[in-house]
Amino acid sequence: MNSIEKSYFGKLPNGDDVKIFKLKNSSGIEIDIITYGGIITSIKVPDKKGKFDNIVLGFNTLDRYLKNNAYLGAIIGRFTNRIANAIFKLNGIAYKVASNLGNNHIHGGNKGFDKVIWSAKTEIEDDNVRLILHYLSKNGEENYPGNLNVTVIYSLTNDNALEIEYKATTDKKTIINLTQHSYFNLSSNYKESILDHKVQINANHYLPIDNDSIPTGIIADVVNTSYDFRKIKTIEKGYDHCWVLNKNPQEFSFAAKAYHPSSGRILEVFTTEPGIQFYTGNFINEKRTKTDSTEFKNYSGFCFETQHFPNSTNEPKFPSVVLNPDETYYSKTVFKFTVQS
């Protein structure tokens, strides 16, 4: 039976309670999500022997998330990825946002959507269970313009997919680029590197980057490069790049796939977004603590971050990230879980 369980997860320094919701479908897949950052703390799916284990990096205490700097499992906003020199312009007005990665801006600033409490409600249907999260990002928060009303819907379906829908409206012209930042390790053993996974990305082009990981503005062909994942292949090195997906604007279509041969687990990604950031966890350094023995290292997990292109605000030829007051932002991404015996 489909079900949702709600329980207490922890308390923030300001006294706010953080809740955790366990979504479970008819196949026994379980997804745990907390109201702090909309963070997915666990996704338990079966391997080819039918054994259920968690395939995302996560912690069992709130304190670890408060100290974490890798955005494990969180909703990212207002703007995913990087903004060069932490400046963007709208209507000729320059907005200076936080320089929280060298001289550049990343993942919404010092207190992005990954570090706020989201209000939550639940729905149970015959074919899915849903956690509906809402947050009002007020005008001027992290120096972004406009009161931005954001809703993120996590749906666990009976065909073993996690559907994520993002919706937002604003009362002032602004920018928006949302994603989900879960780190996957399909082996479920985080002491093992994800460099034994096989990956496919439905993209003929990718975005080369400079020394600060800012796209150069060039849209490059993947042919005869290590960025060619059109056919599934084993990950051989660290990546933190955005691929330009083979799709029409707003088309919901196949984006990427990961396969772990030993466990048989397969993850497929479908999205309306024009790009996907493939990050192989090159800089994870999460040591165990007195209250949580979990320890993650470089390459403990990988991310498939569906999104508009990094630094789109400063690259006119990239797809627009502008949201006007008379528009509704909408984005959908699906993570589909299967097994190959």
Tab-separated table of C-alpha atoms in Angstrom:
chain	number	residue	atom	x	y	z
A	1	MET	CA	0.000	0.000	0.000
A	2	ASN	CA	1.095	3.564	-0.675
A	3	SER	CA	1.820	5.464	2.525
A	4	ILE	CA	3.426	8.564	4.032
A	5	GLU	CA	4.810	8.749	7.555
A	6	LYS	CA	5.689	12.008	9.301
A	7	SER	CA	8.079	12.297	12.255
A	8	TYR	CA	10.444	14.662	14.059
A	9	PHE	CA	13.977	15.006	12.644
A	10	GLY	CA	15.545	17.801	14.655
A	11	LYS	CA	15.522	21.429	15.758
A	12	LEU	CA	17.297	24.398	14.184
A	13	PRO	CA	19.336	26.787	16.352
A	14	ASN	CA	16.451	29.305	16.109
A	15	GLY	CA	14.054	26.755	17.588
A	16	ASP	CA	12.223	25.740	14.389
A	17	ASP	CA	11.361	22.055	14.157
A	18	VAL	CA	12.410	20.011	11.155
A	19	LYS	CA	10.125	17.164	10.079
A	20	ILE	CA	10.925	14.084	8.035
A	21	PHE	CA	8.469	12.406	5.674
A	22	LYS	CA	8.789	8.799	4.519
A	23	LEU	CA	7.105	8.154	1.167
A	24	LYS	CA	6.503	4.484	0.353
A	25	ASN	CA	4.971	2.916	-2.758
A	26	SER	CA	3.351	-0.451	-3.435
A	27	SER	CA	6.689	-1.963	-4.523
A	28	GLY	CA	8.330	-1.146	-1.197
A	29	ILE	CA	10.498	1.725	-2.435
A	30	GLU	CA	10.998	4.324	0.309
A	31	ILE	CA	12.077	7.960	-0.005
A	32	ASP	CA	12.825	10.119	3.047
A	33	ILE	CA	12.614	13.923	2.748
A	34	ILE	CA	13.107	16.583	5.413
A	35	THR	CA	11.566	20.053	5.495
A	36	TYR	CA	14.991	21.674	5.930
A	37	GLY	CA	16.150	22.389	2.379
A	38	GLY	CA	13.645	19.901	0.975
A	39	ILE	CA	16.524	17.450	1.363
A	40	ILE	CA	16.183	13.849	0.210
A	41	THR	CA	18.023	11.922	2.923
A	42	SER	CA	17.411	8.412	1.617
A	43	ILE	CA	16.085	6.500	-1.401
A	44	LYS	CA	15.791	2.756	-0.828
A	45	VAL	CA	15.418	0.620	-3.948
A	46	PRO	CA	16.104	-3.076	-4.641
A	47	ASP	CA	19.142	-4.579	-6.342
A	48	LYS	CA	18.995	-7.569	-8.719
A	49	LYS	CA	18.724	-9.929	-5.713
A	50	GLY	CA	15.776	-8.000	-4.312
A	51	LYS	CA	17.750	-6.422	-1.463
A	52	PHE	CA	16.651	-2.860	-0.620
A	53	ASP	CA	19.335	-0.301	0.219
A	54	ASN	CA	19.798	3.466	0.186
A	55	ILE	CA	21.298	4.788	-3.076
A	56	VAL	CA	21.794	8.485	-2.180
A	57	LEU	CA	24.279	10.134	0.150
A	58	GLY	CA	22.621	11.336	3.332
A	59	PHE	CA	22.948	11.815	7.069
A	60	ASN	CA	20.849	10.612	9.992
A	61	THR	CA	21.147	13.816	12.051
A	62	LEU	CA	20.152	17.408	11.341
A	63	ASP	CA	23.431	18.664	12.761
A	64	ARG	CA	25.363	17.048	9.913
A	65	TYR	CA	23.229	18.863	7.350
A	66	LEU	CA	23.722	22.194	9.115
A	67	LYS	CA	27.489	21.745	8.823
A	68	ASN	CA	27.489	20.242	5.329
A	69	ASN	CA	28.756	22.287	2.395
A	70	ALA	CA	28.117	19.813	-0.437
A	71	TYR	CA	24.355	20.492	-0.818
A	72	LEU	CA	23.591	16.802	-0.261
A	73	GLY	CA	20.082	15.979	-1.488
A	74	ALA	CA	18.804	19.566	-1.371
A	75	ILE	CA	16.555	21.762	-3.472
A	76	ILE	CA	18.768	24.425	-5.054
A	77	GLY	CA	17.622	28.001	-5.746
A	78	ARG	CA	16.994	30.729	-6.542
A	79	PHE	CA	19.723	30.070	-9.044
A	80	THR	CA	21.367	26.693	-9.551
A	81	ASN	CA	25.053	26.564	-10.349
A	82	ARG	CA	27.267	29.591	-10.996
A	83	ILE	CA	26.845	33.272	-11.811
A	84	ALA	CA	30.130	34.822	-12.954
A	85	ASN	CA	31.438	37.612	-10.737
A	86	ALA	CA	28.213	37.319	-8.708
A	87	ILE	CA	26.467	39.933	-10.883
A	88	PHE	CA	23.486	39.806	-13.224
A	89	LYS	CA	21.430	42.506	-14.947
A	90	LEU	CA	17.681	42.944	-15.425
A	91	ASN	CA	16.183	45.958	-17.194
A	92	GLY	CA	19.583	47.623	-17.083
A	93	ILE	CA	19.839	47.252	-13.304
A	94	ALA	CA	22.862	45.355	-11.961
A	95	TYR	CA	22.185	43.018	-9.033
A	96	LYS	CA	25.157	42.022	-6.883
A	97	VAL	CA	24.592	38.682	-5.191
A	98	ALA	CA	26.787	36.826	-2.730
A	99	SER	CA	30.294	35.837	-3.825
A	100	ASN	CA	30.146	32.502	-2.034
A	101	LEU	CA	32.545	30.606	-4.315
A	102	GLY	CA	35.614	32.753	-4.857
A	103	ASN	CA	34.480	35.785	-6.846
A	104	ASN	CA	31.447	33.928	-8.145
A	105	HIS	CA	27.960	33.050	-6.952
A	106	ILE	CA	26.770	29.459	-6.589
A	107	HIS	CA	23.513	27.695	-5.709
A	108	GLY	CA	21.530	30.706	-4.505
A	109	GLY	CA	24.026	32.311	-2.157
A	110	ASN	CA	24.866	32.127	1.528
A	111	LYS	CA	21.351	31.014	2.440
A	112	GLY	CA	19.802	29.442	-0.602
A	113	PHE	CA	16.743	27.211	-0.774
A	114	ASP	CA	18.889	24.362	0.597
A	115	LYS	CA	19.041	26.122	3.991
A	116	VAL	CA	15.430	27.185	4.605
A	117	ILE	CA	12.400	25.499	6.117
A	118	TRP	CA	9.750	24.514	3.584
A	119	SER	CA	6.099	24.158	4.593
A	120	ALA	CA	4.743	20.727	3.756
A	121	LYS	CA	1.517	18.898	3.020
A	122	THR	CA	0.891	15.373	1.759
A	123	GLU	CA	-1.441	13.593	-0.651
A	124	ILE	CA	-2.013	9.882	-1.184
A	125	GLU	CA	-3.461	8.620	-4.467
A	126	ASP	CA	-3.996	5.123	-5.863
A	127	ASP	CA	-0.928	5.382	-8.091
A	128	ASN	CA	1.383	7.716	-6.131
A	129	VAL	CA	2.158	9.531	-2.898
A	130	ARG	CA	3.095	13.215	-2.903
A	131	LEU	CA	4.923	15.615	-0.652
A	132	ILE	CA	4.113	19.215	-1.586
A	133	LEU	CA	6.632	21.770	-0.351
A	134	HIS	CA	6.214	25.546	-0.429
A	135	TYR	CA	8.516	28.480	0.265
A	136	LEU	CA	8.132	32.238	-0.147
A	137	SER	CA	11.446	33.822	-1.061
A	138	LYS	CA	10.903	37.475	-0.216
A	139	ASN	CA	11.974	40.402	-2.351
A	140	GLY	CA	15.645	41.142	-1.659
A	141	GLU	CA	16.449	37.738	-0.185
A	142	GLU	CA	20.084	37.075	-1.131
A	143	ASN	CA	19.604	40.322	-3.131
A	144	TYR	CA	17.343	38.703	-5.735
A	145	PRO	CA	14.420	40.889	-6.861
A	146	GLY	CA	10.773	39.950	-6.445
A	147	ASN	CA	8.652	37.981	-4.000
A	148	LEU	CA	9.018	34.471	-5.407
A	149	ASN	CA	6.375	31.884	-4.490
A	150	VAL	CA	7.893	28.438	-5.010
A	151	THR	CA	6.263	25.013	-4.890
A	152	VAL	CA	8.167	21.747	-5.255
A	153	ILE	CA	6.193	18.513	-5.535
A	154	TYR	CA	7.891	15.175	-4.850
A	155	SER	CA	5.775	12.261	-6.158
A	156	LEU	CA	6.700	8.606	-5.675
A	157	THR	CA	4.773	6.573	-8.226
A	158	ASN	CA	3.825	2.908	-8.296
A	159	ASP	CA	5.939	2.418	-11.427
A	160	ASN	CA	9.004	3.185	-9.296
A	161	ALA	CA	9.732	6.742	-10.320
A	162	LEU	CA	10.386	9.896	-8.344
A	163	GLU	CA	8.703	12.783	-10.135
A	164	ILE	CA	9.773	16.308	-9.170
A	165	GLU	CA	7.743	19.309	-10.311
A	166	TYR	CA	8.851	22.889	-9.730
A	167	LYS	CA	6.443	25.825	-9.954
A	168	ALA	CA	7.010	29.508	-9.185
A	169	THR	CA	5.507	32.960	-9.648
A	170	THR	CA	6.918	36.411	-8.958
A	171	ASP	CA	5.613	39.956	-8.495
A	172	LYS	CA	8.751	41.489	-10.033
A	173	LYS	CA	10.997	40.514	-12.905
A	174	THR	CA	13.599	38.090	-11.599
A	175	ILE	CA	15.723	35.081	-12.510
A	176	ILE	CA	15.165	31.461	-11.531
A	177	ASN	CA	16.924	28.150	-12.102
A	178	LEU	CA	15.959	25.276	-9.800
A	179	THR	CA	17.266	21.733	-9.426
A	180	GLN	CA	17.613	18.778	-7.068
A	181	HIS	CA	21.108	18.000	-5.771
A	182	SER	CA	21.015	14.352	-4.707
A	183	TYR	CA	24.254	12.376	-4.909
A	184	PHE	CA	23.631	8.853	-6.184
A	185	ASN	CA	25.687	5.741	-5.576
A	186	LEU	CA	23.807	2.798	-7.063
A	187	SER	CA	26.047	0.287	-5.290
A	188	SER	CA	24.608	1.588	-1.971
A	189	ASN	CA	28.104	1.174	-0.519
A	190	TYR	CA	29.524	4.674	-0.078
A	191	LYS	CA	32.997	3.379	0.650
A	192	GLU	CA	33.080	2.356	-3.004
A	193	SER	CA	33.784	4.915	-5.715
A	194	ILE	CA	31.116	5.637	-8.323
A	195	LEU	CA	33.815	5.439	-11.007
A	196	ASP	CA	32.689	1.852	-11.727
A	197	HIS	CA	29.239	3.096	-12.832
A	198	LYS	CA	28.288	3.285	-16.494
A	199	VAL	CA	26.682	6.521	-17.698
A	200	GLN	CA	24.830	7.699	-20.781
A	201	ILE	CA	23.946	11.354	-21.509
A	202	ASN	CA	21.621	12.265	-24.372
A	203	ALA	CA	23.695	15.202	-25.607
A	204	ASN	CA	25.683	16.019	-28.723
A	205	HIS	CA	27.147	19.123	-27.080
A	206	TYR	CA	28.519	20.289	-23.741
A	207	LEU	CA	29.692	23.577	-22.214
A	208	PRO	CA	33.487	23.997	-21.815
A	209	ILE	CA	34.459	25.866	-18.643
A	210	ASP	CA	37.237	28.147	-17.438
A	211	ASN	CA	39.399	27.720	-14.339
A	212	ASP	CA	36.497	28.888	-12.132
A	213	SER	CA	34.115	26.353	-13.717
A	214	ILE	CA	32.247	29.148	-15.503
A	215	PRO	CA	31.092	28.247	-19.054
A	216	THR	CA	33.188	30.027	-21.666
A	217	GLY	CA	30.085	30.697	-23.780
A	218	ILE	CA	31.080	28.120	-26.377
A	219	ILE	CA	28.724	25.221	-27.089
A	220	ALA	CA	31.133	22.438	-28.067
A	221	ASP	CA	30.645	19.151	-29.882
A	222	VAL	CA	31.301	16.030	-27.790
A	223	VAL	CA	32.739	14.086	-30.745
A	224	ASN	CA	36.288	12.832	-30.089
A	225	THR	CA	36.259	14.141	-26.500
A	226	SER	CA	35.964	12.531	-23.074
A	227	TYR	CA	32.577	14.288	-22.809
A	228	ASP	CA	30.961	11.949	-25.326
A	229	PHE	CA	28.428	9.910	-23.348
A	230	ARG	CA	26.006	9.332	-26.203
A	231	LYS	CA	26.681	5.621	-25.805
A	232	ILE	CA	26.812	4.243	-22.279
A	233	LYS	CA	30.345	3.944	-20.902
A	234	THR	CA	32.193	3.630	-17.612
A	235	ILE	CA	33.059	6.857	-15.806
A	236	GLU	CA	36.822	7.293	-16.108
A	237	LYS	CA	37.472	10.687	-14.524
A	238	GLY	CA	35.923	13.481	-12.530
A	239	TYR	CA	33.348	15.721	-14.183
A	240	ASP	CA	31.528	18.908	-13.188
A	241	HIS	CA	30.127	20.115	-16.502
A	242	CYS	CA	26.804	20.932	-18.096
A	243	TRP	CA	25.640	19.002	-21.151
A	244	VAL	CA	23.273	20.520	-23.728
A	245	LEU	CA	20.505	17.962	-24.073
A	246	ASN	CA	19.202	16.808	-27.463
A	247	LYS	CA	15.695	18.205	-27.199
A	248	ASN	CA	13.281	20.964	-28.091
A	249	PRO	CA	12.590	23.755	-25.561
A	250	GLN	CA	10.305	22.551	-22.731
A	251	GLU	CA	10.086	19.070	-24.279
A	252	PHE	CA	9.896	16.349	-21.630
A	253	SER	CA	12.351	13.689	-22.774
A	254	PHE	CA	15.163	11.296	-21.881
A	255	ALA	CA	18.263	13.029	-20.501
A	256	ALA	CA	20.607	10.500	-18.899
A	257	LYS	CA	21.090	7.021	-17.523
A	258	ALA	CA	23.357	5.389	-14.942
A	259	TYR	CA	23.915	1.658	-14.495
A	260	HIS	CA	25.791	-0.225	-11.799
A	261	PRO	CA	26.663	-3.697	-13.141
A	262	SER	CA	27.301	-5.425	-9.794
A	263	SER	CA	23.986	-4.453	-8.194
A	264	GLY	CA	22.017	-4.324	-11.442
A	265	ARG	CA	20.461	-1.002	-10.437
A	266	ILE	CA	19.559	1.446	-13.198
A	267	LEU	CA	18.680	5.133	-12.863
A	268	GLU	CA	17.075	6.946	-15.805
A	269	VAL	CA	16.464	10.704	-15.920
A	270	PHE	CA	13.799	12.539	-17.922
A	271	THR	CA	13.339	16.303	-17.876
A	272	THR	CA	11.907	19.451	-19.425
A	273	GLU	CA	15.186	21.281	-18.746
A	274	PRO	CA	17.644	22.148	-21.556
A	275	GLY	CA	20.737	20.960	-19.699
A	276	ILE	CA	22.084	18.527	-17.152
A	277	GLN	CA	25.064	19.062	-14.864
A	278	PHE	CA	26.912	15.781	-14.380
A	279	TYR	CA	29.014	16.059	-11.214
A	280	THR	CA	31.024	13.105	-9.962
A	281	GLY	CA	31.521	14.322	-6.388
A	282	ASN	CA	35.106	15.404	-6.999
A	283	PHE	CA	35.333	17.454	-3.801
A	284	ILE	CA	33.312	15.612	-1.164
A	285	ASN	CA	35.028	15.551	2.207
A	286	GLU	CA	32.524	14.651	4.923
A	287	LYS	CA	34.084	13.123	8.018
A	288	ARG	CA	32.290	11.156	10.704
A	289	THR	CA	31.201	12.864	13.918
A	290	LYS	CA	30.442	11.762	17.452
A	291	THR	CA	26.731	11.460	16.664
A	292	ASP	CA	26.876	10.263	13.043
A	293	SER	CA	29.511	7.818	11.775
A	294	THR	CA	28.690	8.459	8.103
A	295	GLU	CA	31.775	9.424	6.114
A	296	PHE	CA	31.866	10.396	2.440
A	297	LYS	CA	34.928	10.898	0.271
A	298	ASN	CA	35.642	12.163	-3.231
A	299	TYR	CA	33.666	10.152	-5.803
A	300	SER	CA	31.319	8.684	-3.174
A	301	GLY	CA	28.364	9.854	-5.274
A	302	PHE	CA	27.391	11.550	-8.525
A	303	CYS	CA	24.735	14.148	-9.357
A	304	PHE	CA	22.433	14.482	-12.348
A	305	GLU	CA	21.345	18.131	-11.880
A	306	THR	CA	18.739	19.009	-14.508
A	307	GLN	CA	18.817	22.759	-15.083
A	308	HIS	CA	19.226	25.774	-17.338
A	309	PHE	CA	22.848	26.469	-18.213
A	310	PRO	CA	25.253	27.924	-15.637
A	311	ASN	CA	25.804	31.688	-15.920
A	312	SER	CA	22.837	31.983	-18.296
A	313	THR	CA	22.226	35.434	-16.853
A	314	ASN	CA	25.396	36.682	-18.547
A	315	GLU	CA	25.235	34.678	-21.782
A	316	PRO	CA	22.519	36.055	-24.124
A	317	LYS	CA	22.675	33.041	-26.446
A	318	PHE	CA	21.913	30.624	-23.589
A	319	PRO	CA	18.221	29.819	-22.864
A	320	SER	CA	16.636	32.580	-20.766
A	321	VAL	CA	16.252	32.225	-16.998
A	322	VAL	CA	14.111	35.367	-16.642
A	323	LEU	CA	10.698	35.078	-14.972
A	324	ASN	CA	8.167	37.891	-15.415
A	325	PRO	CA	5.214	38.701	-13.116
A	326	ASP	CA	2.667	37.483	-15.697
A	327	GLU	CA	4.366	34.090	-16.120
A	328	THR	CA	4.535	30.802	-14.206
A	329	TYR	CA	7.831	28.977	-13.988
A	330	TYR	CA	7.416	25.234	-14.498
A	331	SER	CA	9.959	22.448	-14.659
A	332	LYS	CA	9.678	18.675	-14.336
A	333	THR	CA	12.287	15.987	-13.781
A	334	VAL	CA	11.742	12.261	-13.260
A	335	PHE	CA	14.175	9.759	-11.770
A	336	LYS	CA	13.133	6.246	-12.829
A	337	PHE	CA	14.460	3.236	-10.899
A	338	THR	CA	14.761	-0.220	-12.491
A	339	VAL	CA	16.899	-3.349	-12.149
A	340	GLN	CA	18.739	-5.492	-14.684
A	341	SER	CA	19.369	-9.057	-13.558
